[in-house]
mmCIF file of C-alpha atoms in Angstrom:
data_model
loop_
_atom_site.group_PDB
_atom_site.id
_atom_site.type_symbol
_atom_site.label_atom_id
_atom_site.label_comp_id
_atom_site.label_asym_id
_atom_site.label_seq_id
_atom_site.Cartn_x
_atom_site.Cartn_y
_atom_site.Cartn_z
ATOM 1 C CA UNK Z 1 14.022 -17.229 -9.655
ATOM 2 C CA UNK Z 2 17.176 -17.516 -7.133
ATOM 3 C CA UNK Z 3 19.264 -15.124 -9.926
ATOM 4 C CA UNK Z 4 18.911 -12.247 -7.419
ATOM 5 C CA UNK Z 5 21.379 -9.085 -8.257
ATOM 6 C CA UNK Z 6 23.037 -6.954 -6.624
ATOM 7 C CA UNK Z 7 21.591 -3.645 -6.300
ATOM 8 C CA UNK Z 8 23.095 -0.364 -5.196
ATOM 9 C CA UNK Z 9 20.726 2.464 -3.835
ATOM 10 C CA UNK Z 10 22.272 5.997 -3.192
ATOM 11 C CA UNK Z 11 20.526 7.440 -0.200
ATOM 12 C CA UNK Z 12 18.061 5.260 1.624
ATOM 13 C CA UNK Z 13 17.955 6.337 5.342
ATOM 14 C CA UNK Z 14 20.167 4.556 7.760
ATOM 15 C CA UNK Z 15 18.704 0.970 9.503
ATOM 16 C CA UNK Z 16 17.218 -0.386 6.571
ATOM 17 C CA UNK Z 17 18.068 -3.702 5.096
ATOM 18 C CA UNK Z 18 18.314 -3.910 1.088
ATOM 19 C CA UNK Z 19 18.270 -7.444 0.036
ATOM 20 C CA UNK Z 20 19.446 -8.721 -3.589
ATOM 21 C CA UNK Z 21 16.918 -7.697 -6.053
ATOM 22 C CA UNK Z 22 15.320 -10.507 -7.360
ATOM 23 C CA UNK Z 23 14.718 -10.516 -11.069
ATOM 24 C CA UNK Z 24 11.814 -12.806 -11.043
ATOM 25 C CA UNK Z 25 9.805 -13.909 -8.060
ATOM 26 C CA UNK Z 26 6.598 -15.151 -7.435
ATOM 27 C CA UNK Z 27 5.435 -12.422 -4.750
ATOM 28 C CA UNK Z 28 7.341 -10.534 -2.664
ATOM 29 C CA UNK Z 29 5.349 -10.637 0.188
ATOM 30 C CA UNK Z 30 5.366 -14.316 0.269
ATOM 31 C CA UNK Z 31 8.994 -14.547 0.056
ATOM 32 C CA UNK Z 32 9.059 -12.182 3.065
ATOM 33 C CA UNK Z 33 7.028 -14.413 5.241
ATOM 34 C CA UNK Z 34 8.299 -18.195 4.353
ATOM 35 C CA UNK Z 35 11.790 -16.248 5.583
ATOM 36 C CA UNK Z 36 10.669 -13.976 7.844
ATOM 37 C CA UNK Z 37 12.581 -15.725 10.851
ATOM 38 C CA UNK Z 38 16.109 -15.508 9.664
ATOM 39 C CA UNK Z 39 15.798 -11.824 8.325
ATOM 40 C CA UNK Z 40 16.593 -8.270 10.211
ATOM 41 C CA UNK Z 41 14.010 -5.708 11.113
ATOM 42 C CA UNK Z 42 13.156 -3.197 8.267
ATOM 43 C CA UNK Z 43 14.443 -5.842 5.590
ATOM 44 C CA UNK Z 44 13.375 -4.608 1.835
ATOM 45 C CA UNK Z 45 12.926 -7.082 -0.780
ATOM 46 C CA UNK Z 46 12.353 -5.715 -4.471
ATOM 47 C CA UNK Z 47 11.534 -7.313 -7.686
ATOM 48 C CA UNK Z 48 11.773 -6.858 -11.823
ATOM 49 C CA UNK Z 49 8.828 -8.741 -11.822
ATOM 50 C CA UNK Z 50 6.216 -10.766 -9.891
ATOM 51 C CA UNK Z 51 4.765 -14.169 -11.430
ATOM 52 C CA UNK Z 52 2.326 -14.046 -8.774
ATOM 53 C CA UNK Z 53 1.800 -10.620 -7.108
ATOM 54 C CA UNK Z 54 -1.457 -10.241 -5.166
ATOM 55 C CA UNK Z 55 -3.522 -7.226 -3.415
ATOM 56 C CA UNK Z 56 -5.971 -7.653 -0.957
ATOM 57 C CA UNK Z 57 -8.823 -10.618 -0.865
ATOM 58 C CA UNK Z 58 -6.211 -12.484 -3.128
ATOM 59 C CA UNK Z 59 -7.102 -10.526 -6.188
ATOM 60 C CA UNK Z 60 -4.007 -10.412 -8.664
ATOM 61 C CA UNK Z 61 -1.691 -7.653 -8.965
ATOM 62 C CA UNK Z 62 -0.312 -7.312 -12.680
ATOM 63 C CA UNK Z 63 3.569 -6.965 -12.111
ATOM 64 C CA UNK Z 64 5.108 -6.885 -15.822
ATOM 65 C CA UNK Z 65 9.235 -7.218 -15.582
ATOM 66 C CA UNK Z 66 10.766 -3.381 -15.465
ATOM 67 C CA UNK Z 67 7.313 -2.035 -15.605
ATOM 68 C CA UNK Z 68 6.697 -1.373 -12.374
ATOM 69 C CA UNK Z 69 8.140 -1.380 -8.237
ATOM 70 C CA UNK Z 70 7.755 -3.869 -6.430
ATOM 71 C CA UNK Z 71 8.517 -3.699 -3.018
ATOM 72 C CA UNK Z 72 8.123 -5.239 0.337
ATOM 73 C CA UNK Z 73 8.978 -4.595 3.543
ATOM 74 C CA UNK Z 74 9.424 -6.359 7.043
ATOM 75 C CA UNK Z 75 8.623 -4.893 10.130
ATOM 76 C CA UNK Z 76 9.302 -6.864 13.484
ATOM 77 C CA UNK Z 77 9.624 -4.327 16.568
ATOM 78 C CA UNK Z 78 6.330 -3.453 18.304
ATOM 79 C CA UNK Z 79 4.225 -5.483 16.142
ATOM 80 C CA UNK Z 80 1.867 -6.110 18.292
ATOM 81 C CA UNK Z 81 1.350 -2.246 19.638
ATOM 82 C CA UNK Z 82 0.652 -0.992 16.464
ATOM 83 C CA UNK Z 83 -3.101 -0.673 15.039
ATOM 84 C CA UNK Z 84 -2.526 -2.875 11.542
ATOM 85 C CA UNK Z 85 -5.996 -0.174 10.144
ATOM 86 C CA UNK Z 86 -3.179 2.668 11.061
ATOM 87 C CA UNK Z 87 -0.021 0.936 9.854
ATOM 88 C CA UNK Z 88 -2.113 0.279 6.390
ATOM 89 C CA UNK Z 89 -2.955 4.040 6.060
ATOM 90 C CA UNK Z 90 0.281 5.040 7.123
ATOM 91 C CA UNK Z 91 1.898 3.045 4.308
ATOM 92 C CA UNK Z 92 -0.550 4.697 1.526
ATOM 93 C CA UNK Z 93 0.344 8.039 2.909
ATOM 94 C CA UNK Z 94 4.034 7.168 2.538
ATOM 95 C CA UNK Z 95 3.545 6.487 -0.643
ATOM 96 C CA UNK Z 96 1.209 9.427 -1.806
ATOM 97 C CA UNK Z 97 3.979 11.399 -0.293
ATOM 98 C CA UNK Z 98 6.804 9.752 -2.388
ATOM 99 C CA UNK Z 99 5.499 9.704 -5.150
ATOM 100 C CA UNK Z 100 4.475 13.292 -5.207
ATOM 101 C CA UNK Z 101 8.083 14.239 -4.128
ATOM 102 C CA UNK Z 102 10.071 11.927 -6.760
ATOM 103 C CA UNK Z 103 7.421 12.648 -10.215
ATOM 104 C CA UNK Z 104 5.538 15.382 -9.016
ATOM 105 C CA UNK Z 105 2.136 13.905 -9.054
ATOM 106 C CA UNK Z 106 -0.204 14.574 -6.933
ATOM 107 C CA UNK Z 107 -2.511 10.515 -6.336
ATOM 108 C CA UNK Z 108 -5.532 10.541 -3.956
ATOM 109 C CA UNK Z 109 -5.976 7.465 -1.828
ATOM 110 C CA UNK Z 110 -9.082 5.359 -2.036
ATOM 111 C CA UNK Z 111 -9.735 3.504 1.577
ATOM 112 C CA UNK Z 112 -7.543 2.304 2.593
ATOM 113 C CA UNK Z 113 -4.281 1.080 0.534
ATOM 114 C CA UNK Z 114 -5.104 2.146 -3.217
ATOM 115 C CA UNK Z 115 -3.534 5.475 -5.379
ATOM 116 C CA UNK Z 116 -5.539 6.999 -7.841
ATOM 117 C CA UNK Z 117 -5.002 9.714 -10.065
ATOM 118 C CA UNK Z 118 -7.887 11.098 -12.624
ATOM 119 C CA UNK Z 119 -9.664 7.604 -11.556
ATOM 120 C CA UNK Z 120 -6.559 5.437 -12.471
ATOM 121 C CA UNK Z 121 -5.359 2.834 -10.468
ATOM 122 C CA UNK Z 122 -1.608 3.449 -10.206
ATOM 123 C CA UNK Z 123 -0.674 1.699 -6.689
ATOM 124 C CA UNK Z 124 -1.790 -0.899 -4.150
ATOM 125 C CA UNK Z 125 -0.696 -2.011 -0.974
ATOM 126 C CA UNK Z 126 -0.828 -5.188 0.914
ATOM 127 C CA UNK Z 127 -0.139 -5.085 4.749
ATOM 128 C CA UNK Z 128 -0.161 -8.806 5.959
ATOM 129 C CA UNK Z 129 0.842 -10.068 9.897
ATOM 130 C CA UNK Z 130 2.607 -12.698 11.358
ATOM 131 C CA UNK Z 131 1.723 -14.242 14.584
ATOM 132 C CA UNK Z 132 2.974 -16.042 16.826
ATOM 133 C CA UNK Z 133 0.259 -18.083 18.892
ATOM 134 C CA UNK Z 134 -2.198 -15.383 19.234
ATOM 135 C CA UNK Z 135 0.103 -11.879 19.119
ATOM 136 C CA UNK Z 136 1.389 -10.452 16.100
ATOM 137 C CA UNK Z 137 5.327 -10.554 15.376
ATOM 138 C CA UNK Z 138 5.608 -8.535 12.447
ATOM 139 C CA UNK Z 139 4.296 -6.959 9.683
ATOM 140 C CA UNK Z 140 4.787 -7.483 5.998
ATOM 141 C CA UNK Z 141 4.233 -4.562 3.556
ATOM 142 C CA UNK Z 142 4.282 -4.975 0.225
ATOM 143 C CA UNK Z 143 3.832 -2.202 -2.432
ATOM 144 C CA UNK Z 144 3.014 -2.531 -6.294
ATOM 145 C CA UNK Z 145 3.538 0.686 -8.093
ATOM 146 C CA UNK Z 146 2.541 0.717 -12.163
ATOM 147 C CA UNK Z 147 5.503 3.061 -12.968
ATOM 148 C CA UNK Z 148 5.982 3.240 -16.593
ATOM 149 C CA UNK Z 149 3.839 2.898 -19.481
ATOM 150 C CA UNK Z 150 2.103 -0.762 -20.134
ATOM 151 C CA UNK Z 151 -0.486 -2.764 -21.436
ATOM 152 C CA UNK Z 152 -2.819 -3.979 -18.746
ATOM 153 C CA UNK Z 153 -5.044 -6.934 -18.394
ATOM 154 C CA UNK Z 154 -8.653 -6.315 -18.545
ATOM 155 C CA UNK Z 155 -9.870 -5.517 -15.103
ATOM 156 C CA UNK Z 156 -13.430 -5.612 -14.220
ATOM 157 C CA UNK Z 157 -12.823 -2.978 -10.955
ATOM 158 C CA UNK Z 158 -10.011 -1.040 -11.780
ATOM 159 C CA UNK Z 159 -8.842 1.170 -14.657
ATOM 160 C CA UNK Z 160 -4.964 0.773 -14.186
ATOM 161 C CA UNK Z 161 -2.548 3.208 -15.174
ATOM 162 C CA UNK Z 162 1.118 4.564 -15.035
ATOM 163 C CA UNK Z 163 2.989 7.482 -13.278
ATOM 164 C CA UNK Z 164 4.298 8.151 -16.772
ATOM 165 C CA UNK Z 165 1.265 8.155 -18.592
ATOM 166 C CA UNK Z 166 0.633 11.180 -16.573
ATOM 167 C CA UNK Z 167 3.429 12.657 -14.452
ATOM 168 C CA UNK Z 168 5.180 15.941 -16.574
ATOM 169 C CA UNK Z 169 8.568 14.167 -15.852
ATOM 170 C CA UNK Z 170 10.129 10.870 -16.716
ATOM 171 C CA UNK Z 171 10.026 8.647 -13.144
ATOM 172 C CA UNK Z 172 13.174 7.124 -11.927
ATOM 173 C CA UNK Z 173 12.584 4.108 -10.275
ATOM 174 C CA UNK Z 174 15.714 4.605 -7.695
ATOM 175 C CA UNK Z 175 14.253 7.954 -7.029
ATOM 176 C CA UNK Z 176 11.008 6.551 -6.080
ATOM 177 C CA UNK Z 177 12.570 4.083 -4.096
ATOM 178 C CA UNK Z 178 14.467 6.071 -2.178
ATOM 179 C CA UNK Z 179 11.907 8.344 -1.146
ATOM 180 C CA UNK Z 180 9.302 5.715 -0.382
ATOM 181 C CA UNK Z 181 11.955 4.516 2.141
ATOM 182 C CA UNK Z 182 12.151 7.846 3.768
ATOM 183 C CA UNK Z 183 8.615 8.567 3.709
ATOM 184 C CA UNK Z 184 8.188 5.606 5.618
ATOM 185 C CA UNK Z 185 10.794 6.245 8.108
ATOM 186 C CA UNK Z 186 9.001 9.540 8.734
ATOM 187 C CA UNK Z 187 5.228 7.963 9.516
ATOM 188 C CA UNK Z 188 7.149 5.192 11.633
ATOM 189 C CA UNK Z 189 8.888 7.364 13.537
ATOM 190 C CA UNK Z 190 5.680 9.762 14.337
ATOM 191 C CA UNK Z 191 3.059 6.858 13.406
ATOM 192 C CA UNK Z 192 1.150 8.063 16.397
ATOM 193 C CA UNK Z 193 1.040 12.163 15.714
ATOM 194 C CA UNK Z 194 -2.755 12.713 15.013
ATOM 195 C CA UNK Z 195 -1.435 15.473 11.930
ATOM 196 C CA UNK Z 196 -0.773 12.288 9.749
ATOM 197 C CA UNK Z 197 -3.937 10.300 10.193
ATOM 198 C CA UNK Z 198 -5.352 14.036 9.031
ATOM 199 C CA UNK Z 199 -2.711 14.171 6.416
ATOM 200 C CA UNK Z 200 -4.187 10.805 4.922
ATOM 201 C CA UNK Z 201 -7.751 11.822 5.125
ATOM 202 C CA UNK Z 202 -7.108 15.486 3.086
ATOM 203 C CA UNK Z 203 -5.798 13.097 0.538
ATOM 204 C CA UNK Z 204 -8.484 10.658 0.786
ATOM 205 C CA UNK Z 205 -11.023 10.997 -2.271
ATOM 206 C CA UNK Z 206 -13.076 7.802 -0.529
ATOM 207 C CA UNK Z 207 -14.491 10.435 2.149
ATOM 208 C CA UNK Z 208 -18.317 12.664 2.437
ATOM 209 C CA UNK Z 209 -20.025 10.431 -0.762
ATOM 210 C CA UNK Z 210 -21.406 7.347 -0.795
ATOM 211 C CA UNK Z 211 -20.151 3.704 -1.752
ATOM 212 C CA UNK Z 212 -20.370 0.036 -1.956
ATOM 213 C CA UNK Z 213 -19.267 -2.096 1.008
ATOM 214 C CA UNK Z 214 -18.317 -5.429 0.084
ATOM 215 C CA UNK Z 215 -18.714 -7.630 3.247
ATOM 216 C CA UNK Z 216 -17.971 -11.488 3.360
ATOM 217 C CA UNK Z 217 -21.703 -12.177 3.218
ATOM 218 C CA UNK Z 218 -23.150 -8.926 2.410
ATOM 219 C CA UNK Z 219 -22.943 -6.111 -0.216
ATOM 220 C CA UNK Z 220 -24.407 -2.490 0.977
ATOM 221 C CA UNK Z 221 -24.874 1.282 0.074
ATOM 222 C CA UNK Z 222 -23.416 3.340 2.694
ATOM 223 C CA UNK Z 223 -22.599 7.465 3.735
ATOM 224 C CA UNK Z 224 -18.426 7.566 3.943
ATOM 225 C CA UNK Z 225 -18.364 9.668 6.912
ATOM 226 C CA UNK Z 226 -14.924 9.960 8.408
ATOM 227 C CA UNK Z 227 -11.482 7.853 9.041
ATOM 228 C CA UNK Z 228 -10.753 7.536 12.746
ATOM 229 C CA UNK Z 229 -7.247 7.907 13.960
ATOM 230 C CA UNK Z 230 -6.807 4.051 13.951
ATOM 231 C CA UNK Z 231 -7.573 4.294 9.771
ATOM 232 C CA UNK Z 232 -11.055 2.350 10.019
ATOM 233 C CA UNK Z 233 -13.902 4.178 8.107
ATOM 234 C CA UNK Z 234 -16.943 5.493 9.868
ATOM 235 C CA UNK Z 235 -19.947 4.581 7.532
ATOM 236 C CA UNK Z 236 -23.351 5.689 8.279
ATOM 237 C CA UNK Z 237 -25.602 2.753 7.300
ATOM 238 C CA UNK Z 238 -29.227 2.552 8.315
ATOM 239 C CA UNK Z 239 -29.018 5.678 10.299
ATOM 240 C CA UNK Z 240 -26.387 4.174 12.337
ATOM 241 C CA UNK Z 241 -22.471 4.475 12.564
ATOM 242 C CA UNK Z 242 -20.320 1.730 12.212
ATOM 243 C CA UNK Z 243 -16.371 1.674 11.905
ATOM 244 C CA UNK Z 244 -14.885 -0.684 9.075
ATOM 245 C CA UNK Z 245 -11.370 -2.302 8.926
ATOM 246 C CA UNK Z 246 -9.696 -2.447 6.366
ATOM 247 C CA UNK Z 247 -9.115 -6.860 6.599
ATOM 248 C CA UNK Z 248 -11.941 -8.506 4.530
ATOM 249 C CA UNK Z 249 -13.672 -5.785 3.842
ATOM 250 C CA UNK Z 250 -13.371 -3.647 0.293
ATOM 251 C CA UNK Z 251 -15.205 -0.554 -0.957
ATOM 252 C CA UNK Z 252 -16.222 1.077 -4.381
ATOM 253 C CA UNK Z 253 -16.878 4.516 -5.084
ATOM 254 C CA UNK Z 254 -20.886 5.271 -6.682
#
């Protein structure tokens, strides 16, 4: 819906771009890229409520009005120096951070882009680039947090759940918010300090067990071995190594 509001948020760092928030849209990651040209660097877009939010390989993300954040960002500059495995990882770590800091609850991040906590679903992320010809101009994150207490869809691969079904205090959406924003200032700014990429694997709970790789054409046990510093997992398969990115491909813990 074009009924965007005005939103005021207290204390998001400086060089970041807060758009109307949108009280019903279909995704905010595809309004970010049909306008993508006329917008600034570090533009946020944020939503009540997504008729159409998606995660990765186009599988729906349930986005219930007030029940959750929905978030996306754009990211022009250097878009095509940056490793879009690393930018992905960055962007969970932000998150784990945040929403540690803002409801005290400590998620785990399942390779690459999803927050779990006691086996819950409670976040995904979808990274998406633009290109132009062959080089990417910018990246597109978008960010769908289940923040308060809801009735989910049945799900045949996830169990969702809340912050507040489990955090010991009530979230604040603003709160959140805010610190996402500055968590992601902070792995932008030092995106390519080798202490994060180790950050994001202590938090990883994808890591030394094995899982299911889902491949376009294929569907395979495999040894989780490690997450280089670009974010791509190192999977021992066969008795050999092989690196994974995060694009088509999607894992589940056995």
């Amino acid at each position: 819906k074009k009924d965007s509001m005005k939103t005021t948020l207290i204390g998001i760092p400086r060089g970041w771009h807060l758009l109307p928030v949108f009280d019903s849209i279909n995704s905010t990651n595809t309004w970010l890229k049909q306008n993508a040209a006329s917008l600034n660097d570090r533009t946020i877009l944020i939503a009540r409520e997504q008729s159409e939010g998606r995660g990765r390989n186009e599988r729906r993300f349930h986005s219930a009005k007030g029940k959750g954040l929905y978030l996306s960002l754009l990211l022009k500059p250097d878009a095509g120096t940056l490793s879009f495995s690393k930018m992905t990882a960055l962007s969970a770590l932000a998150l784990q951070r945040a929403i540690r800091e803002s409801c005290q609850l400590e998620c785990q991040i399942k390779w690459v882009n999803d927050l779990l906590y006691q086996d819950h679903k409670i976040a995904g992320i979808l990274c998406e680039s633009l290109y132009q010809g062959n080089a990417p101009a910018a990246f597109i994150i978008g960010f769908g947090v289940n923040v308060f207490s809801q009735t989910f869809p049945a799900m045949e691969q996830n169990r969702p759940g809340s912050i507040a079904d489990f955090s010991i205090i009530p979230p604040s959406m603003d709160s959140l918010t805010v610190a996402l924003l500055h968590q992601m200032d902070d792995c932008l700014r030092r995106i390519d300090d080798p202490a994060l990429m180790q950050e994001y694997k202590k938090h990883c709970c994808s890591l030394k067990r094995t899982i299911l790789v889902k491949e376009a054409k294929q569907t395979y046990e495999a040894y989780a071995e490690d997450i280089d510093d670009d974010g791509r997992l190192i999977i021992v398969h066969d008795n050999e190594k092989k690196r994974l990115y995060s694009g088509e491909i999607s894992i589940r813990m056995i």
